[in-house]
Short mmCIF file of C-alpha atoms and ligand atoms in Angstrom, two decimals:
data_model
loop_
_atom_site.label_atom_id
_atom_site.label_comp_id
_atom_site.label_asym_id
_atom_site.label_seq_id
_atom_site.Cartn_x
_atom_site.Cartn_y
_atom_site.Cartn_z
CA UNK A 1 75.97 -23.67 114.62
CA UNK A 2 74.28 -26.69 115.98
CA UNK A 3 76.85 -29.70 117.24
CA UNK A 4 75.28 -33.30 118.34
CA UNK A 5 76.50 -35.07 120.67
CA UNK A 6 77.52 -38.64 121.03
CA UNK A 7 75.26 -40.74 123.39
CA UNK A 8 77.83 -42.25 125.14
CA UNK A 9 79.75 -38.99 125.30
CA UNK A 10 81.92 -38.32 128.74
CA UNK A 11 82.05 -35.13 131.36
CA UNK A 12 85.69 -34.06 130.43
CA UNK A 13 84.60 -34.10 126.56
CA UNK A 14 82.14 -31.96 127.12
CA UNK A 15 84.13 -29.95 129.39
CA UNK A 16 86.66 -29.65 126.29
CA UNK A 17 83.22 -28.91 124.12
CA UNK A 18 81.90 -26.19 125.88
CA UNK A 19 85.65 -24.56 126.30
CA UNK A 20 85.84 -24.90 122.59
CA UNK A 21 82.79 -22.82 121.78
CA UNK A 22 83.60 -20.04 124.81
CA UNK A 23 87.12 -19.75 123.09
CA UNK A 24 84.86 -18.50 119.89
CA UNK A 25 82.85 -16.39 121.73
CA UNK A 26 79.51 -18.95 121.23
CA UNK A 27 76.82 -18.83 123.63
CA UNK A 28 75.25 -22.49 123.66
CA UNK A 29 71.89 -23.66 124.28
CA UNK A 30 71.46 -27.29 125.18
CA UNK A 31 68.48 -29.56 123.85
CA UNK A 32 67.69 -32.45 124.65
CA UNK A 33 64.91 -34.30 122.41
CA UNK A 34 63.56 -38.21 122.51
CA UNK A 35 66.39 -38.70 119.64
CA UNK A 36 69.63 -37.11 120.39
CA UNK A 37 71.00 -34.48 122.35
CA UNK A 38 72.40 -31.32 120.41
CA UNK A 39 74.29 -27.57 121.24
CA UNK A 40 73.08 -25.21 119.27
CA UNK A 41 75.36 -22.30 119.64
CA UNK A 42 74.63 -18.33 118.68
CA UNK A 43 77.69 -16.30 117.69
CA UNK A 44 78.69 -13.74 115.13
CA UNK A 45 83.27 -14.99 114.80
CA UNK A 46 84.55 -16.46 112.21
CA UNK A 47 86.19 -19.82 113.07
CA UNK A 48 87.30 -23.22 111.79
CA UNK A 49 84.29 -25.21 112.12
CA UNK A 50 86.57 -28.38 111.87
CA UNK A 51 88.09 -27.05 115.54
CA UNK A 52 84.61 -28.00 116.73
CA UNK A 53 83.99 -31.34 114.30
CA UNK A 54 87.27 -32.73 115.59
CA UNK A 55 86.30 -32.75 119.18
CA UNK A 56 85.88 -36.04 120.90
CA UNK A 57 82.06 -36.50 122.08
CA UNK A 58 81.05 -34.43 119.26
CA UNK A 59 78.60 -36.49 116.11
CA UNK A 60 78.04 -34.14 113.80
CA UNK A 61 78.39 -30.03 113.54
CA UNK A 62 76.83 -27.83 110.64
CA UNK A 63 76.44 -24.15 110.39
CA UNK A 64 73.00 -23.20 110.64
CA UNK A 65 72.80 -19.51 109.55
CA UNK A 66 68.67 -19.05 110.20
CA UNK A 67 66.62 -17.83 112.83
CA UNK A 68 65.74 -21.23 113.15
CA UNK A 69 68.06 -24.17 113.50
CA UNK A 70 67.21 -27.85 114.31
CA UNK A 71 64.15 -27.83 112.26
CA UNK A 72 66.62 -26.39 108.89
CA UNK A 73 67.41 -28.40 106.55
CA UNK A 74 70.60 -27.16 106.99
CA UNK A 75 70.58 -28.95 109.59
CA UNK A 76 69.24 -31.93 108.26
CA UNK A 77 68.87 -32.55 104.88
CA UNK A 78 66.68 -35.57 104.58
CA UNK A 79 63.58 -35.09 105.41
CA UNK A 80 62.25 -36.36 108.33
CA UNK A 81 59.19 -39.03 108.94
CA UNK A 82 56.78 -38.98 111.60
CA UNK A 83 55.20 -42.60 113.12
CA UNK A 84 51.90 -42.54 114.65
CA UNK A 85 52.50 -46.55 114.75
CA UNK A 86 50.56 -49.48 113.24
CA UNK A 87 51.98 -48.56 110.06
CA UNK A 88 50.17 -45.13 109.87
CA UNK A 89 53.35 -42.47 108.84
CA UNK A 90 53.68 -38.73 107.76
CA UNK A 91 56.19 -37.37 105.66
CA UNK A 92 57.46 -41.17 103.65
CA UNK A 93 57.50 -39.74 100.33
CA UNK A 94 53.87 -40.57 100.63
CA UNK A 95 51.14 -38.57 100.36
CA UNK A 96 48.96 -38.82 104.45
CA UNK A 97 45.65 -38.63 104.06
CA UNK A 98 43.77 -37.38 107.66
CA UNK A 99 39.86 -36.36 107.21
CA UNK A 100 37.09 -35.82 109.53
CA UNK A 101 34.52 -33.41 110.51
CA UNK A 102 35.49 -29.40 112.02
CA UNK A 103 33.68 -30.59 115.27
CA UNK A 104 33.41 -33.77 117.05
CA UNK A 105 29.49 -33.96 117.57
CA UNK A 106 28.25 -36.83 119.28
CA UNK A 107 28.71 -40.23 118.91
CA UNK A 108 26.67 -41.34 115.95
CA UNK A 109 28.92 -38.73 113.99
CA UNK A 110 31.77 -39.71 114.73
CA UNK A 111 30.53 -43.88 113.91
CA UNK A 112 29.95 -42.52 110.49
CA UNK A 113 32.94 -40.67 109.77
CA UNK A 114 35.07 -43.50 111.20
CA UNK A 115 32.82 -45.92 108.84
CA UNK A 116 33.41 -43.46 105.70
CA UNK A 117 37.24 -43.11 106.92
CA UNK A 118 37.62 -46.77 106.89
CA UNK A 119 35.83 -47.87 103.44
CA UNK A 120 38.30 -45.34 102.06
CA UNK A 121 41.68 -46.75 103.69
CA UNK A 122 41.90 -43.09 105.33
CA UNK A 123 43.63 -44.04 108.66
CA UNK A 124 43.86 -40.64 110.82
CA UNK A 125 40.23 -38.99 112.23
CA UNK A 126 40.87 -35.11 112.64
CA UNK A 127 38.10 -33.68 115.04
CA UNK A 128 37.99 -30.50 117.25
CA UNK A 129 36.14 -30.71 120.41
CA UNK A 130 38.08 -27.44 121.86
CA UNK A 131 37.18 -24.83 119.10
CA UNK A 132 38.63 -21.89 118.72
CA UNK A 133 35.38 -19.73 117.46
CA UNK A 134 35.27 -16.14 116.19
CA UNK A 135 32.25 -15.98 117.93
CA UNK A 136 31.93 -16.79 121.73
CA UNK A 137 28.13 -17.64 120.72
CA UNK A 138 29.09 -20.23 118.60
CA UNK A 139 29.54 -23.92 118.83
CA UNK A 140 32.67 -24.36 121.04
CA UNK A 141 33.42 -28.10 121.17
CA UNK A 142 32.19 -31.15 123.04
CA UNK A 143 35.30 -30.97 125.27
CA UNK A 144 36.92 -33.62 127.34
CA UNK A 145 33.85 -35.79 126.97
CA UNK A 146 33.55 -35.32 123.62
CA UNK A 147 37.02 -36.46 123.33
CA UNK A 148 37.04 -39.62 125.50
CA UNK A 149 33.93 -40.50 123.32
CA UNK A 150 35.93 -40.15 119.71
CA UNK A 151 38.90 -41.64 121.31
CA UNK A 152 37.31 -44.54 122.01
CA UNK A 153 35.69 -45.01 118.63
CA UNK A 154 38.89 -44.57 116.91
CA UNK A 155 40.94 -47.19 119.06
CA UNK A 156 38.34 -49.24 118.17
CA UNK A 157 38.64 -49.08 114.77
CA UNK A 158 42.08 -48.98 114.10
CA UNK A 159 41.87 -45.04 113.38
CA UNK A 160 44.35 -42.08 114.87
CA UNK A 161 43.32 -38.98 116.14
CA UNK A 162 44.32 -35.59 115.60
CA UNK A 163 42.97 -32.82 117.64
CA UNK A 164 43.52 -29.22 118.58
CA UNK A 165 45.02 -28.47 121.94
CA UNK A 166 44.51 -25.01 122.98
CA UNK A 167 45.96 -24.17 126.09
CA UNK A 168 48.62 -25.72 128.10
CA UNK A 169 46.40 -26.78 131.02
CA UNK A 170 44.21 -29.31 128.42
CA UNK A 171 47.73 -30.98 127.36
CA UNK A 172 47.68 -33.34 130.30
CA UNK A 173 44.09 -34.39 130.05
CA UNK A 174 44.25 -34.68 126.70
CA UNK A 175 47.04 -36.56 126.89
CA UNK A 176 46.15 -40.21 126.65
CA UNK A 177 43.49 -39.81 124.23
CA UNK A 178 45.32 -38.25 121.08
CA UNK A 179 47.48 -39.33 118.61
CA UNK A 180 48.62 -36.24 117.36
CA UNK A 181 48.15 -32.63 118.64
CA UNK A 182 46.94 -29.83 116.80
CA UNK A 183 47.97 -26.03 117.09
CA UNK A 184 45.95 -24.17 115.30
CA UNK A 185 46.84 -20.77 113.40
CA UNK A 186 45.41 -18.72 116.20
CA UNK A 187 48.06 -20.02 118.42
CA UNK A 188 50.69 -20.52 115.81
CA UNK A 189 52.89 -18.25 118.19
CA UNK A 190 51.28 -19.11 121.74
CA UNK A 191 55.43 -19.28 122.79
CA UNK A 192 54.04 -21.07 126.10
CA UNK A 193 51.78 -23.30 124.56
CA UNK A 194 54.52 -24.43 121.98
CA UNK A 195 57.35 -24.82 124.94
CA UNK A 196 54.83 -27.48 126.50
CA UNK A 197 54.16 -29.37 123.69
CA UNK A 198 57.68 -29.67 123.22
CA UNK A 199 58.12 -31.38 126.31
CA UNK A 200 55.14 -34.09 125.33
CA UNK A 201 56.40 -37.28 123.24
CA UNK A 202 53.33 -37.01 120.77
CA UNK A 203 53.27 -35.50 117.06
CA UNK A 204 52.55 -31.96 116.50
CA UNK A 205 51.01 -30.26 113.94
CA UNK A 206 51.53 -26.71 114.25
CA UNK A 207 49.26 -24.62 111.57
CA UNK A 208 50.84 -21.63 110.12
CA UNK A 209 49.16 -18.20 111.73
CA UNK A 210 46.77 -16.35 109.61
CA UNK A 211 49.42 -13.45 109.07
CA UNK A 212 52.26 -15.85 110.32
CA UNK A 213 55.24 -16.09 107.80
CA UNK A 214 57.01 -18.79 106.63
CA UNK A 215 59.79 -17.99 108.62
CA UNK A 216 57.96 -17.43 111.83
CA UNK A 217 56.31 -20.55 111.36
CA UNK A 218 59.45 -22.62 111.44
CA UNK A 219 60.47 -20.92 114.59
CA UNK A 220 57.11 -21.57 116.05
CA UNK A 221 58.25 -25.27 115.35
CA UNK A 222 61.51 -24.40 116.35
CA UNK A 223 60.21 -23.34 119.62
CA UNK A 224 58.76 -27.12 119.76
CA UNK A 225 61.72 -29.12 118.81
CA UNK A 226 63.99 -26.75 121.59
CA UNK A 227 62.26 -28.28 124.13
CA UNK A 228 62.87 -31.36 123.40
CA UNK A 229 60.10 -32.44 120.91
CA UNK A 230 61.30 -33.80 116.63
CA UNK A 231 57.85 -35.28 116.20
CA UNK A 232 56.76 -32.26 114.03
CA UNK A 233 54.66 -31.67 111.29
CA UNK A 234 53.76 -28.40 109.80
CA UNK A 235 49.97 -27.06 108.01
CA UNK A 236 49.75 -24.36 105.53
CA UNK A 237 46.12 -23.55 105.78
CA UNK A 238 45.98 -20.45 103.99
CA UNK A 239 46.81 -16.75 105.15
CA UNK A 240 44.54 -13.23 105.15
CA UNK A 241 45.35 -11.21 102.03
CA UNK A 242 43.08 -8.58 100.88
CA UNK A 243 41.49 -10.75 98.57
CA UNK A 244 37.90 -11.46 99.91
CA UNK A 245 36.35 -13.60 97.21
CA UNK A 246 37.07 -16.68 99.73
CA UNK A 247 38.01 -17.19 103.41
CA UNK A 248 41.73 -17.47 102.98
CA UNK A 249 44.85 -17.41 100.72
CA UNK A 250 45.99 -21.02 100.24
CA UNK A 251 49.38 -20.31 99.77
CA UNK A 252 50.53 -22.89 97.35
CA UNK A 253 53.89 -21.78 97.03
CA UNK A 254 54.75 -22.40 100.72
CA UNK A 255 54.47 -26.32 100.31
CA UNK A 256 57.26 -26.01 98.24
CA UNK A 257 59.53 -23.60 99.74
CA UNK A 258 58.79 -25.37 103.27
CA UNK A 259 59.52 -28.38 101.57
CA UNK A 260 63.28 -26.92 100.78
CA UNK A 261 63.72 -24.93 104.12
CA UNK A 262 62.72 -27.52 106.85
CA UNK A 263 63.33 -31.39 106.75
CA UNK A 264 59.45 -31.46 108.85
CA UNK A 265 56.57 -32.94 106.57
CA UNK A 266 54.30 -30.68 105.52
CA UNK A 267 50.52 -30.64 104.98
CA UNK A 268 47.95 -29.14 102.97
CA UNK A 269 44.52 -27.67 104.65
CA UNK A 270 42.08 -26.94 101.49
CA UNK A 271 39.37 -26.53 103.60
CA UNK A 272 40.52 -23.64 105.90
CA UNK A 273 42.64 -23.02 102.96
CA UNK A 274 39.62 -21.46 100.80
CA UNK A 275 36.74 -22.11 102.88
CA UNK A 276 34.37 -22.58 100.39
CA UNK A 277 33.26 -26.13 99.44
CA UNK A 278 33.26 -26.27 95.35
CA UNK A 279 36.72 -25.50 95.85
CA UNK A 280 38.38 -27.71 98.28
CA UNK A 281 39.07 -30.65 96.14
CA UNK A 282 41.19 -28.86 93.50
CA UNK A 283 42.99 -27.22 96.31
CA UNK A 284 43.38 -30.22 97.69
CA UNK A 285 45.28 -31.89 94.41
CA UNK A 286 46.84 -28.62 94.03
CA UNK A 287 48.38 -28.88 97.40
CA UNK A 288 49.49 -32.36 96.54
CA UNK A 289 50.94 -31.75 93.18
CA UNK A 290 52.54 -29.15 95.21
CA UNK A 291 54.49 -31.93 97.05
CA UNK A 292 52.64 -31.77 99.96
CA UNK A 293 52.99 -34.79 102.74
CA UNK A 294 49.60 -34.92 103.51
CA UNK A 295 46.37 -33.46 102.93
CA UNK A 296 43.56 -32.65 105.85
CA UNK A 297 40.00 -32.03 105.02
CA UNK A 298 36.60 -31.50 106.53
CA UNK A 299 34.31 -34.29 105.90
CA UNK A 300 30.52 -35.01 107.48
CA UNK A 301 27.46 -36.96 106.37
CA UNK A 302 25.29 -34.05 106.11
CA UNK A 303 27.58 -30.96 105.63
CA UNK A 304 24.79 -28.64 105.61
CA UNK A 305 24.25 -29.56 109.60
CA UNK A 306 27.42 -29.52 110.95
CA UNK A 307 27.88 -27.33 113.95
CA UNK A 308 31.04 -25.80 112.38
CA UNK A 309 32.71 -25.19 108.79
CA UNK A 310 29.68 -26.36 107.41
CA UNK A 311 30.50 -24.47 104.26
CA UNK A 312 33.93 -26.00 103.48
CA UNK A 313 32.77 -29.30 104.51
CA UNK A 314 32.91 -32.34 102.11
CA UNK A 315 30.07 -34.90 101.90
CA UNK A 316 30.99 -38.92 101.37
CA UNK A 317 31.02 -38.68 97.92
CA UNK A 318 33.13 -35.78 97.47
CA UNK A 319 35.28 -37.23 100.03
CA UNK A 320 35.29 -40.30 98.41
CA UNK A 321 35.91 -38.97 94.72
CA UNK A 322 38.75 -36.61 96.40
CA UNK A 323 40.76 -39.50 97.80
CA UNK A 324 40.51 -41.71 94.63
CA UNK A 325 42.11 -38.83 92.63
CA UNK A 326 44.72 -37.81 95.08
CA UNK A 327 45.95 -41.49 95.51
CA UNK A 328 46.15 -41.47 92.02
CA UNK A 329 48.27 -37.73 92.35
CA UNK A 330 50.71 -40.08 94.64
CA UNK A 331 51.46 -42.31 92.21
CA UNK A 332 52.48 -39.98 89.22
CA UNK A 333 53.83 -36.90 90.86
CA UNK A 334 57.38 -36.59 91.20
C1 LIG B 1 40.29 -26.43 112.42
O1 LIG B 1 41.16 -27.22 112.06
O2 LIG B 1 39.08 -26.70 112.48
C2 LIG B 1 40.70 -25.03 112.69
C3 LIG B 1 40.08 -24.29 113.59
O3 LIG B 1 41.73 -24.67 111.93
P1 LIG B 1 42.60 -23.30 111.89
O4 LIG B 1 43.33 -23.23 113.18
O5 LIG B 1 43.48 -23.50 110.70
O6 LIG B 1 41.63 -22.16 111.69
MN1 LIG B 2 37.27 -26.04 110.85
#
């Protein structure tokens, strides 16, 4: 059961609150996000949830049956919108779409992308410059630098940034110079990495684990908006199956069934999704047609050089092509 709670509400009414859900044998769990302060209680009795709704002090109450709670859209059943500001949203009925290269390079990379980006009314920059590599040999990112560098660029042009975050020590640094930050599916269930994000007012977009399901997903994000953190937005970006024609599974059916379990926008990865270039556009409409949010893509001048994901990497023109057809997807799916 999850029970918000009026702003304005008094100590003796929630005094009478809290003896209301002892007197059912609830244990509650107080959270307290930049939007509105909510119980969610855990019990297994029966009761009259009206006992509860009646309650001075109390908004709203709902059964919420799932593992996870706040981020159900049993919970909430309109699905929420995330604002990066100057008119760039996520999750409007529109279809978000955020492009940029796997690694943040150097500086006359990132000039092009944000050049490319900006003839094709893209308006968020994705960019790692902490990678997560299979191999500690390779490439590993740019780091802090690297992101003050691509910050900067993007201000300057009017562009948002998304980036991966992958410990909790980087948060803080980090901090100033993102607009939204990225967990990627190797930490899809780093529990301490998704508590501090949750105390951080900035977007997250938490990528769903290689062999994470759907429902631990959601209670990665769930994990998130506990701590006090609704500015969520969730990735499918493909799973490990036995299949080994391509690099991953892109689940197609979990845009939808996201899209009925969780009011949280949800995006579309093609490229990590199948990890092989030919491919990523169609995956890419598929994911849209899907009812994706948003799609994110790889996308670098010369995809053949890029330090990482060179092989699922669009060029301009594909890019190009790709967002012309899925802004024409926006307009006719339904
Ligand atoms: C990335 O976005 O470049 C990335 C490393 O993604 P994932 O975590 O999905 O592998
Ligand atoms: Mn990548």
């Amino acid at each position: 059961m999850i029970i918000q709670l009026q702003n304005k509400i008094n100590l003796s009414q929630r005094e009478k609150i809290n003896e209301a859900i002892k007197a059912i044998n609830y244990k509650a769990a107080e959270v307290k996000t930049q939007y509105a302060n909510y119980l969610v209680c855990i019990g297994k009795n029966d009761f009259d949830i009206r006992s509860i709704g009646s309650l001075e002090g109390v908004k709203d109450v709902h059964r919420v049956s799932e593992s996870y709670k706040l981020v159900s859209r049993k919970w909430k059943v309109n699905h929420s919108v995330v604002d990066l500001g100057d008119g760039v949203t996520i999750g409007n009925n529109g279809l978000t779409i955020m492009a940029g290269p796997c690694s943040i390079e150097n500086e006359t990379q990132v000039r092009k992308i944000v050049a490319h980006l900006k003839e094709n009314s893209i308006r968020i920059m994705r960019g790692g410059v902490f990678k997560p590599r299979s191999s500690p040999y390779a490439f590993r990112g740019l780091g802090i630098e690297g992101l003050k560098m691509f910050s900067a660029i993007c201000r300057e042009n009017g562009i948002k940034i998304i980036t991966e975050v992958m410990q909790v020590s980087q948060i803080a640094e980090m901090h100033d110079y993102v607009d939204v930050f990225q967990v990627g599916a190797r930490n899809s269930q780093n529990f301490n990495l998704l508590d501090a994000l949750g105390e951080v007012d900035k977007p997250v977009l938490i990528k769903r684990g290689m062999s994470g399901t759907i429902d631990e997903l959601l209670q990665s994000a769930e994990y998130i908006f506990s701590n006090g953190n609704e500015k969520l937005i969730l990735c499918e970006r493909g799973i490990r199956t036995f299949e080994n024609a391509y690099r991953n599974t892109f689940d197609i059916n979990a845009i939808q069934v996201l899209k009925d379990k969780t009011h949280l926008p949800v995006i579309a990865d093609p490229s990590h999704g199948v990890g092989i270039r030919d491919y990523v556009s169609k995956i890419a409409m598929a994911g849209a047609v899907a009812g994706a949010d948003g799609v994110i893509y790889e996308v670098h001048e010369i995809p053949e050089e890029a330090a990482s994901d060179g092989q699922q990497t669009l060029n301009f023109e594909e890019s190009k092509l790709l967002c012309q057809k899925l802004r024409m997807l926006e307009e006719v799916r339904v």
